[in-house]
Amino acid sequence: MPIRRLTFTAACASALFLPVVALAQSAGDATDLDQVVVTSNRTAISVNDALAPVEVIDAEQIRRSQARSLPDLLRGRAGISMTSQGGQGKLTTLFLRGAESDHVLVLVDGIRIGSSTSGLASFQDLPIEMIERVEIVRGPRASLYGSDAIGGVIQVFTRRDRGAFVPRVRFDVGSNDSLGYGMGFGGASERAWFGADFQHTRTDGINSCNGYFDPITFEGAGCFIAPGSQPDRDGYEKDALSLRGGVAFNEQWTLEGHALRNEGDNEFDGDFTNRSETVQQVIGGKLRWRPSEHVDLHLTAGRNVDSSDNFLDDTFVDFFSTDRDSATLQGDFGIAGDQLISVGLDWLRDRVEATTQYDETERDNKAAFVQYQARFGAQSLEASVRRDDNEQFGGHTTGSAAWGLNFADAWRVTAGYGTAFKAPTFNELYFPFFSNPNLAPEESDTWELGLAWQGDALTLRADAFSTEVDDLIAFDASQNRPNNVESARMRGVELGADASFAGFDLSGAISYLDTDNRSGDYRGNELARRARNSARLDVDRSFGAFRFGITAVGEGPRYDDVANTRRLGGYGTLDLRAEYAFTQSLTLQARLANAFDREYETVGYYNQPGREWYLTLRYAPAQ
């Protein structure tokens, strides 16, 4: 349903729910997300106790970064390499630890998202202003989540209001005729909470592509357009709406729900299609029962809609739409000492609707998993196993184990091993004439080793990994269809540091990645579009009502193709930002992105934005 219908729904929900909030009297037990991570183990665990490499980006970090989008927030972080086909709103893909762009599981408030046809999550369509927290887990998590989690898991949490009910308003302007505004309200009583936000963003964008196409030889590259045929700027416009609320009936029972919808109108360069109207929607709910401090049961269910209507100028061409329904029943049981056993059942159904007539349009996946976590003095241990039963390829079992040791007061060493898999997409399985219904899942094995030091004002971490992926799906020219014909190895080291001293807040990451294509004629080549080296540094400092900061991101060269014949140069960008707080509620922010106006590409023939400026006026009373 369009935004205007969701807005009406928001008004109705507010009228029904606010009296419940006002009448609530006793406190429910809420988890403080600023001190724990929930994605790595599907249970709440201290960030410092997590055995998997984890990075948390909280609400304060998001606000002061002045990031314009989720890809803008994530780029350059440990283990992450991103590519973009132009400016804001354009197709963005993410490689985590060098794994394929569809080897990353993406969750929004616990609900799995992503296109069932392409296998990709639309990072560019998740509205940054409605995001309160991001958790990045590097390494295999398939033994807990199933398919996709080869490189890791990224979970986005939308805003959850706490404290008094307050309004909030935002207005911003910037380069390329960018304009944005947002408004919302939210708050909580002792037992319930509710919030609603709306956001509008538009920009004329940049000329996304410098590709070419020869109509005589049918040779081309990039966006496959005739030279000079589409030299225009490619704009982007979106409307987003977020609703969430919950109530703790008593100390045992809690019910919460959330809805997020983003409608985009995206222009790009192409001779076949050059505009798309997109929808990214996530709706979910969670019922929790905690009869004692040792037992925690919860039922989660939701739906993700990922759709695109595609046009050539104003002429409709085709559409693709996928619905992903999911449900989880999980129980966490504390046993003797610091030990926890989690058992769960997962259900997933993918559906496809499109102008293209797929050979199959629906499939189910059922799964069961069990996890054991324990702490014995200075040592920590976790192990998990999962069995998936997929309607298309049958059964698949994955497992993982990890161990950690605290020593010398501030030091910790960790080691782990895990298997993972990726189920074939509908395009690979069922697209007419160019698919293969007999495809098997892609499979991986990963070894990890980590070392961390935790001080009062300084945290250091180093992680090394080695991943081998077999049965990679690629186009098999001998059969004129995709097949399980490739394999690859990814090895790397990630270094991270966070520090606070003399009023400065610093956060930095350096990543080294060595990829090896182990397939046929391309054996020994690097995997396409992965930078071997990358780094990010964030520095912030407050001076009374003023705050200043910089973000520096650098990536080394990469190859644009599997043959390693087209090399894209490395680049470095510097973003400057400042803000002034007129009051505790009213703030003016200014940002200069890519201050030195660097020209670079992360995908061949696709331009990246040059120097850009933005001003944001924000009214947001503290809760």
XYZ file of C-alpha atoms in Angstrom:
623
model
C 0.000 0.000 0.000
C 1.263 3.500 -0.730
C 2.665 5.897 1.870
C -0.555 7.893 2.131
C -2.410 4.757 3.247
C 0.343 3.949 5.723
C 0.100 7.514 7.054
C -3.610 7.003 7.673
C -2.762 3.714 9.379
C -0.266 5.575 11.556
C -2.929 8.040 12.681
C -5.327 5.221 13.547
C -2.654 3.281 15.386
C -1.730 6.394 17.360
C -5.344 6.976 18.400
C -5.691 3.384 19.567
C -2.308 2.928 21.188
C -1.638 6.194 22.999
C -4.325 5.600 25.639
C -2.693 2.246 26.396
C 0.625 4.016 26.910
C -0.898 6.691 29.100
C -2.575 4.140 31.365
C 0.429 1.813 31.702
C 1.851 1.908 35.216
C 4.484 -0.723 36.022
C 7.819 -1.220 34.282
C 8.595 -4.046 31.913
C 12.115 -5.454 31.664
C 13.779 -3.796 28.658
C 17.235 -4.747 27.484
C 19.761 -1.901 27.300
C 20.943 -2.218 23.707
C 23.820 0.209 24.304
C 25.661 -2.456 26.335
C 24.832 -5.705 24.553
C 24.725 -7.258 21.104
C 21.942 -9.636 20.085
C 22.832 -10.560 16.502
C 25.929 -12.709 17.026
C 24.217 -15.348 19.212
C 20.488 -14.626 18.798
C 20.608 -13.852 22.524
C 21.635 -10.754 24.467
C 25.338 -10.839 25.252
C 27.867 -8.209 26.238
C 29.829 -6.821 23.307
C 33.044 -7.574 25.173
C 31.945 -11.181 25.793
C 31.009 -11.960 22.175
C 33.340 -14.552 20.630
C 32.564 -13.416 17.088
C 34.043 -10.139 15.751
C 31.288 -7.572 16.298
C 30.922 -3.854 15.605
C 28.052 -1.790 16.988
C 27.102 1.621 15.614
C 24.773 3.296 18.097
C 22.344 6.202 17.773
C 24.840 8.833 18.915
C 27.465 7.673 16.421
C 24.890 7.700 13.608
C 23.721 11.211 14.485
C 27.142 12.787 14.746
C 28.418 11.041 11.578
C 25.817 12.997 9.535
C 25.724 10.030 7.138
C 23.296 10.536 4.244
C 22.500 6.848 3.792
C 23.183 3.431 5.268
C 25.938 2.707 2.683
C 27.510 6.061 3.639
C 27.522 4.948 7.285
C 29.029 1.505 6.573
C 31.715 2.229 3.996
C 35.293 1.565 5.018
C 34.467 -0.257 8.248
C 36.360 -3.389 9.230
C 35.870 -6.162 6.686
C 33.475 -4.132 4.502
C 33.991 -3.156 0.873
C 31.151 -1.469 -1.006
C 30.375 -0.661 -4.632
C 27.847 1.819 -6.014
C 26.442 2.404 -9.477
C 26.299 6.175 -9.132
C 25.052 8.559 -6.450
C 22.364 8.425 -3.795
C 19.715 5.731 -4.255
C 21.629 3.804 -6.904
C 22.281 0.046 -6.654
C 24.784 -0.586 -3.867
C 26.391 -3.925 -3.097
C 28.366 -4.902 -0.006
C 31.165 -7.453 0.278
C 31.849 -8.634 3.839
C 35.231 -10.320 4.253
C 35.426 -10.713 0.475
C 32.381 -12.968 0.262
C 29.894 -12.497 -2.570
C 27.451 -9.613 -2.242
C 24.611 -12.103 -1.661
C 26.616 -13.955 1.008
C 25.620 -11.459 3.703
C 22.440 -11.922 5.725
C 20.608 -8.649 6.390
C 17.983 -8.269 9.117
C 15.742 -5.353 10.053
C 14.444 -5.594 13.610
C 14.983 -9.354 13.471
C 13.195 -9.845 10.107
C 15.155 -11.258 7.159
C 15.153 -8.964 4.118
C 16.427 -9.201 0.543
C 15.244 -9.965 -2.964
C 14.469 -13.628 -3.655
C 15.230 -13.065 -7.348
C 18.617 -11.327 -7.179
C 19.602 -12.385 -3.653
C 20.618 -8.807 -2.772
C 19.468 -6.545 0.042
C 18.649 -2.954 -0.944
C 20.939 -1.098 1.469
C 20.339 2.130 -0.461
C 16.598 2.001 0.308
C 16.797 1.704 4.111
C 16.208 5.243 5.504
C 19.127 6.305 7.696
C 17.063 8.802 9.734
C 14.922 5.972 11.088
C 17.829 3.751 12.107
C 18.810 3.726 15.779
C 21.466 1.043 15.764
C 23.449 -1.233 13.457
C 25.158 -4.464 14.479
C 27.798 -5.987 12.177
C 28.860 -9.576 12.842
C 31.784 -10.775 10.746
C 32.139 -14.483 10.012
C 29.769 -17.417 9.375
C 26.475 -17.512 11.285
C 24.589 -20.086 9.202
C 24.401 -22.496 12.152
C 22.029 -19.955 13.732
C 20.420 -18.176 10.767
C 20.658 -20.555 7.827
C 21.258 -19.465 4.232
C 23.211 -16.325 3.229
C 25.342 -15.862 6.378
C 28.709 -16.856 4.827
C 30.482 -13.510 5.187
C 28.448 -12.437 8.196
C 25.249 -10.762 9.373
C 24.229 -7.106 9.427
C 21.204 -6.186 11.524
C 19.500 -2.792 11.430
C 17.367 -1.655 14.365
C 14.826 1.107 13.853
C 14.249 3.729 16.519
C 12.678 2.631 19.787
C 11.382 5.540 21.826
C 12.117 5.834 25.525
C 11.154 8.490 28.050
C 8.645 11.305 27.704
C 6.552 11.756 24.561
C 8.189 14.399 22.384
C 7.971 15.604 18.764
C 10.951 15.814 16.407
C 11.496 17.707 13.167
C 14.350 17.776 10.642
C 14.999 19.911 7.558
C 18.035 19.722 5.274
C 19.356 21.135 2.000
C 22.495 20.445 0.012
C 24.334 19.958 -3.256
C 22.637 18.712 -6.419
C 19.423 20.461 -5.341
C 19.031 18.036 -2.444
C 16.121 18.645 -0.122
C 14.852 16.635 2.798
C 12.506 16.933 5.724
C 11.178 14.633 8.402
C 8.845 14.700 11.365
C 7.759 12.315 14.050
C 6.954 11.760 17.677
C 7.385 9.045 20.227
C 7.807 8.159 23.841
C 7.170 5.623 26.535
C 5.508 5.177 29.871
C 6.662 2.693 32.430
C 5.076 -0.244 30.635
C 4.561 0.724 26.980
C 6.065 2.713 24.122
C 5.043 4.046 20.728
C 6.593 6.074 17.924
C 5.961 7.207 14.356
C 8.221 8.982 11.858
C 7.936 10.214 8.281
C 10.808 11.217 6.019
C 11.013 12.740 2.523
C 14.236 13.061 0.522
C 14.930 14.180 -3.025
C 18.023 15.022 -5.059
C 18.739 15.728 -8.711
C 21.798 13.505 -8.338
C 24.759 13.226 -10.691
C 25.269 11.702 -14.125
C 25.622 8.119 -12.942
C 27.275 6.385 -15.873
C 29.822 6.934 -18.625
C 29.206 3.581 -20.293
C 29.032 2.865 -23.982
C 27.191 0.630 -26.434
C 27.747 -0.163 -30.111
C 24.396 -1.076 -31.732
C 26.218 -2.673 -34.692
C 28.520 -5.060 -32.806
C 26.357 -5.157 -29.634
C 29.486 -4.565 -27.591
C 29.302 -2.338 -24.567
C 30.172 -1.761 -20.941
C 28.812 -0.073 -17.869
C 25.194 0.934 -18.395
C 25.207 -0.030 -22.115
C 24.083 3.309 -23.536
C 25.073 4.958 -26.778
C 27.743 7.632 -26.165
C 26.129 10.973 -25.335
C 22.580 9.589 -25.385
C 21.875 10.140 -21.665
C 24.201 12.826 -20.292
C 21.594 13.967 -17.785
C 21.727 13.876 -14.004
C 20.036 10.877 -12.424
C 17.837 11.861 -9.524
C 16.378 10.003 -6.579
C 13.296 10.686 -4.478
C 11.880 8.710 -1.599
C 9.223 8.751 1.104
C 9.624 6.618 4.205
C 7.369 5.841 7.146
C 8.186 3.987 10.362
C 5.778 2.805 13.072
C 6.675 0.849 16.187
C 5.217 0.172 19.572
C 4.968 -2.314 22.370
C 3.537 -3.061 25.755
C 4.713 -5.079 28.744
C 1.532 -6.584 30.178
C 3.428 -7.653 33.279
C 6.925 -8.836 34.182
C 6.474 -12.021 32.129
C 4.641 -11.023 28.928
C 5.710 -8.459 26.311
C 4.238 -7.711 22.877
C 5.816 -5.399 20.306
C 5.379 -4.582 16.621
C 7.047 -2.509 13.943
C 6.512 -1.423 10.330
C 8.935 0.275 7.956
C 8.132 1.284 4.376
C 10.303 3.128 1.866
C 8.993 4.152 -1.560
C 11.636 5.321 -4.014
C 11.703 6.838 -7.498
C 15.143 6.201 -8.925
C 16.591 7.462 -12.214
C 19.604 5.833 -13.868
C 21.244 5.416 -17.282
C 20.244 2.619 -19.631
C 18.856 1.960 -23.102
C 16.375 -0.692 -21.929
C 15.184 0.815 -18.632
C 16.237 4.079 -16.991
C 13.814 4.593 -14.110
C 12.393 2.424 -11.367
C 9.764 2.840 -8.684
C 10.841 0.747 -5.716
C 9.257 -0.439 -2.486
C 11.131 -1.776 0.519
C 8.797 -2.813 3.330
C 9.371 -4.675 6.594
C 6.552 -5.523 8.996
C 7.032 -7.686 12.064
C 6.029 -8.495 15.595
C 7.351 -10.299 18.642
C 5.620 -11.968 21.586
C 7.845 -12.739 24.571
C 7.179 -14.815 27.664
C 9.719 -14.897 30.477
C 8.285 -17.003 33.316
C 11.551 -16.924 35.269
C 15.055 -15.504 35.050
C 16.232 -18.847 33.624
C 13.605 -19.266 30.887
C 12.914 -16.917 27.963
C 10.531 -17.875 25.137
C 9.678 -15.672 22.165
C 7.770 -15.928 18.913
C 8.785 -13.603 16.060
C 7.070 -13.240 12.684
C 7.262 -10.803 9.802
C 7.221 -10.066 6.098
C 9.642 -8.257 3.803
C 8.445 -6.880 0.442
C 11.064 -5.947 -2.139
C 9.597 -4.705 -5.419
C 10.533 -2.649 -8.453
C 8.421 -1.295 -11.345
C 10.775 -0.484 -14.206
C 10.333 2.110 -16.955
C 12.047 3.499 -20.017
C 11.386 7.192 -19.464
C 7.628 7.080 -18.759
C 6.894 3.809 -20.581
C 6.337 0.785 -18.361
C 8.689 -2.120 -19.167
C 8.414 -4.768 -16.433
C 8.184 -5.402 -12.699
C 9.662 -7.726 -10.098
C 8.266 -8.240 -6.612
C 9.257 -10.691 -3.902
C 7.560 -11.417 -0.574
C 9.602 -13.045 2.158
C 7.532 -14.368 5.082
C 9.361 -15.663 8.146
C 8.649 -16.897 11.654
C 10.809 -18.077 14.560
C 9.998 -19.801 17.827
C 12.995 -19.713 20.184
C 13.570 -20.754 23.757
C 16.577 -19.805 25.906
C 17.184 -21.893 29.013
C 19.736 -21.086 31.684
C 21.265 -24.113 33.326
C 23.894 -24.647 36.022
C 26.358 -21.777 36.368
C 26.981 -19.415 33.454
C 25.524 -21.741 30.841
C 22.726 -21.161 28.348
C 21.026 -23.485 25.862
C 18.972 -22.031 23.020
C 16.710 -24.093 20.788
C 14.629 -22.786 17.937
C 12.467 -23.451 14.913
C 12.614 -21.261 11.791
C 10.193 -21.053 8.887
C 10.705 -19.084 5.685
C 8.606 -18.738 2.519
C 9.721 -16.858 -0.593
C 7.259 -15.778 -3.292
C 7.936 -14.092 -6.626
C 5.611 -12.044 -8.837
C 6.923 -10.604 -12.096
C 6.090 -9.901 -15.705
C 8.635 -12.620 -16.446
C 7.028 -16.035 -16.036
C 9.298 -17.950 -13.652
C 9.175 -21.748 -13.806
C 8.463 -21.760 -10.037
C 7.247 -18.833 -7.947
C 7.308 -20.118 -4.369
C 9.450 -22.204 -2.026
C 9.534 -23.009 1.696
C 12.383 -23.602 4.114
C 12.035 -25.163 7.554
C 14.860 -25.384 10.073
C 15.745 -26.311 13.642
C 18.806 -25.152 15.566
C 20.405 -25.564 18.979
C 23.139 -23.491 20.608
C 25.190 -23.938 23.766
C 26.981 -21.040 25.491
C 29.059 -21.344 28.630
C 31.617 -19.521 30.725
C 34.018 -21.350 33.007
C 36.150 -18.857 34.890
C 38.377 -17.104 32.338
C 37.245 -19.341 29.469
C 34.194 -19.029 27.218
C 32.732 -21.621 24.887
C 29.927 -21.733 22.360
C 28.763 -24.335 19.848
C 25.747 -24.532 17.555
C 24.256 -26.782 14.905
C 21.372 -26.235 12.499
C 19.447 -28.385 10.033
C 17.639 -26.734 7.109
C 15.048 -28.536 4.989
C 14.531 -26.633 1.736
C 11.740 -27.419 -0.689
C 14.128 -27.002 -3.632
C 17.451 -28.633 -2.675
C 16.583 -30.771 0.365
C 18.439 -30.912 3.655
C 21.579 -29.059 4.687
C 23.429 -29.109 8.023
C 25.753 -26.388 9.309
C 27.695 -26.027 12.533
C 30.104 -23.745 14.355
C 32.228 -23.659 17.511
C 34.198 -20.901 19.231
C 36.422 -20.550 22.294
C 37.746 -17.559 24.207
C 40.235 -16.975 27.035
C 40.650 -13.858 29.169
C 44.182 -13.370 30.495
C 46.447 -10.715 32.018
C 43.461 -8.621 33.145
C 42.738 -6.773 29.872
C 43.568 -9.336 27.161
C 41.405 -11.861 25.370
C 42.133 -14.450 22.678
C 39.417 -16.154 20.613
C 39.328 -18.935 18.043
C 36.489 -20.342 15.977
C 35.371 -22.510 13.087
C 32.115 -22.489 11.168
C 30.391 -23.806 8.082
C 27.806 -21.914 6.058
C 25.825 -22.073 2.828
C 23.920 -19.933 0.326
C 20.729 -21.186 -1.306
C 20.392 -20.474 -5.054
C 18.199 -17.517 -6.006
C 15.021 -17.686 -8.082
C 16.894 -16.106 -10.992
C 19.479 -18.895 -10.872
C 16.883 -21.641 -10.423
C 13.785 -20.664 -12.359
C 14.399 -17.752 -14.776
C 13.085 -18.882 -18.195
C 15.717 -20.392 -20.530
C 18.718 -19.238 -18.443
C 18.346 -21.152 -15.163
C 19.135 -24.518 -13.630
C 16.673 -26.134 -11.166
C 19.287 -28.732 -10.195
C 21.670 -26.248 -8.574
C 23.098 -27.143 -5.172
C 23.793 -24.605 -2.397
C 27.114 -22.797 -2.268
C 29.102 -24.010 0.772
C 31.887 -22.537 2.905
C 34.322 -23.341 5.717
C 35.861 -20.583 7.854
C 38.617 -20.515 10.488
C 39.035 -17.457 12.727
C 41.541 -16.207 15.300
C 41.201 -13.001 17.342
C 43.097 -10.993 19.936
C 41.602 -8.065 21.879
C 42.667 -5.628 24.601
C 40.143 -3.692 26.689
C 41.201 -0.638 28.690
C 39.307 2.182 30.383
C 39.599 4.574 27.413
C 41.099 2.384 24.698
C 39.964 -0.800 22.950
C 42.081 -2.711 20.435
C 41.153 -5.758 18.361
C 42.810 -7.855 15.657
C 41.061 -10.661 13.772
C 42.378 -13.047 11.137
C 40.272 -15.382 9.021
C 40.421 -17.861 6.181
C 37.320 -18.862 4.190
C 36.971 -21.384 1.379
C 33.796 -21.423 -0.703
C 32.928 -24.362 -2.966
C 30.166 -24.977 -5.517
C 29.977 -21.279 -6.363
C 27.269 -20.643 -8.929
C 28.421 -19.118 -12.215
C 27.268 -19.117 -15.818
C 28.399 -22.287 -17.589
C 28.843 -21.476 -21.284
C 28.986 -25.177 -22.203
C 25.410 -25.630 -20.933
C 24.178 -22.058 -21.466
C 22.919 -21.893 -17.897
C 24.271 -21.402 -14.345
C 26.060 -24.293 -12.671
C 28.052 -25.120 -9.521
C 31.414 -24.739 -11.241
C 33.523 -22.306 -9.219
C 35.407 -22.087 -5.931
C 37.256 -19.314 -4.116
C 39.357 -18.594 -1.055
C 39.345 -15.400 1.011
C 41.906 -14.655 3.711
C 42.381 -11.467 5.642
C 43.232 -9.475 8.743
C 41.084 -6.787 10.379
C 42.416 -4.257 12.890
C 40.185 -1.994 14.962
C 40.641 0.635 17.663
C 38.365 2.908 19.696
C 39.693 5.563 22.039
C 38.666 8.593 24.083
C 41.250 11.034 25.378
C 41.661 14.796 25.886
C 38.053 15.289 24.783
C 38.553 13.470 21.459
C 36.526 10.428 20.360
C 38.411 8.277 17.851
C 37.456 5.135 15.980
C 39.540 3.457 13.308
C 39.717 0.273 11.247
C 42.195 -1.214 8.780
C 41.401 -4.269 6.645
C 43.622 -6.439 4.487
C 42.001 -8.942 2.115
C 43.586 -11.589 -0.092
C 41.154 -13.256 -2.507
C 41.907 -16.152 -4.834
C 39.647 -17.313 -7.644
C 40.178 -21.092 -7.940
C 38.098 -21.691 -11.033
C 39.162 -22.705 -14.554
C 40.734 -20.033 -16.743
C 40.571 -17.465 -13.939
C 42.426 -19.525 -11.347
C 44.766 -17.329 -9.338
C 42.928 -14.096 -10.166
C 41.535 -11.754 -7.544
C 37.780 -11.713 -7.045
C 36.155 -8.794 -8.844
C 35.379 -5.482 -7.130
C 37.034 -6.301 -3.785
C 39.696 -3.851 -2.628
C 42.734 -5.556 -1.143
C 43.274 -2.779 1.424
C 40.820 -0.429 3.106
C 40.750 1.871 6.116
C 38.468 4.279 7.947
C 39.114 6.875 10.649
C 36.515 8.888 12.572
C 37.579 11.736 14.874
C 35.192 13.941 16.864
C 35.731 16.722 19.398
C 33.338 18.930 21.362
C 34.009 22.523 22.422
C 31.056 23.611 24.503
C 28.063 23.950 22.170
C 30.251 23.235 19.119
C 31.276 19.828 17.790
C 33.678 19.130 14.952
C 34.587 15.890 13.240
C 36.227 14.227 10.266
C 35.788 10.893 8.509
C 38.575 9.634 6.277
C 38.005 6.564 4.096
C 40.543 4.962 1.802
C 40.460 1.865 -0.396
C 43.132 0.332 -2.565
C 42.769 -0.653 -6.220
C 40.449 -3.441 -7.356
C 39.601 -5.260 -10.561
C 36.244 -4.651 -12.196
C 36.045 -8.049 -13.935
C 36.777 -11.712 -13.197
C 39.482 -11.757 -15.895
C 41.341 -8.987 -14.010
C 41.784 -6.950 -17.201
C 40.140 -3.700 -16.059
C 41.754 -2.183 -12.973
C 40.033 0.516 -10.932
C 42.409 2.783 -9.031
C 42.400 3.241 -5.288
C 41.008 6.368 -3.698
C 40.773 8.348 -0.483
C 38.067 10.763 0.645
C 37.844 13.186 3.542
C 34.538 14.349 5.016
C 34.375 17.370 7.335
C 31.474 18.040 9.667
C 30.460 20.526 12.337
C 27.429 21.188 14.478
C 26.209 23.822 16.882
C 23.646 23.233 19.618
C 21.496 26.349 20.093
C 19.734 24.484 22.903
C 19.649 20.895 24.069
C 16.866 20.297 21.530
C 17.810 22.478 18.536
C 20.954 21.714 16.518
C 22.417 22.939 13.232
C 24.686 20.484 11.406
C 26.980 21.104 8.420
C 28.865 18.567 6.343
C 31.364 18.780 3.485
C 31.656 15.357 1.857
C 34.621 14.401 -0.328
C 36.230 17.714 0.595
C 39.089 17.365 -1.931
C 36.687 16.499 -4.784
C 38.315 13.141 -5.607
C 37.190 11.354 -8.768
C 36.966 7.572 -8.484
C 34.960 4.491 -9.435
C 33.974 1.416 -7.433
C 32.204 -0.092 -10.473
C 33.606 0.422 -13.944
C 32.123 3.397 -15.863
C 29.933 4.483 -12.933
C 30.675 7.917 -11.452
C 30.826 8.699 -7.756
C 29.768 12.034 -6.211
C 32.387 14.765 -6.036
C 32.511 17.461 -3.377
C 29.091 17.946 -1.758
C 27.768 20.129 1.063
C 24.757 19.672 3.335
C 23.041 21.686 6.072
C 20.622 20.091 8.540
C 18.458 21.809 11.144
C 17.256 19.314 13.724
C 14.782 19.704 16.580
C 14.825 16.651 18.842
C 14.133 17.041 22.565
C 15.912 14.540 24.782
C 13.845 11.659 26.097
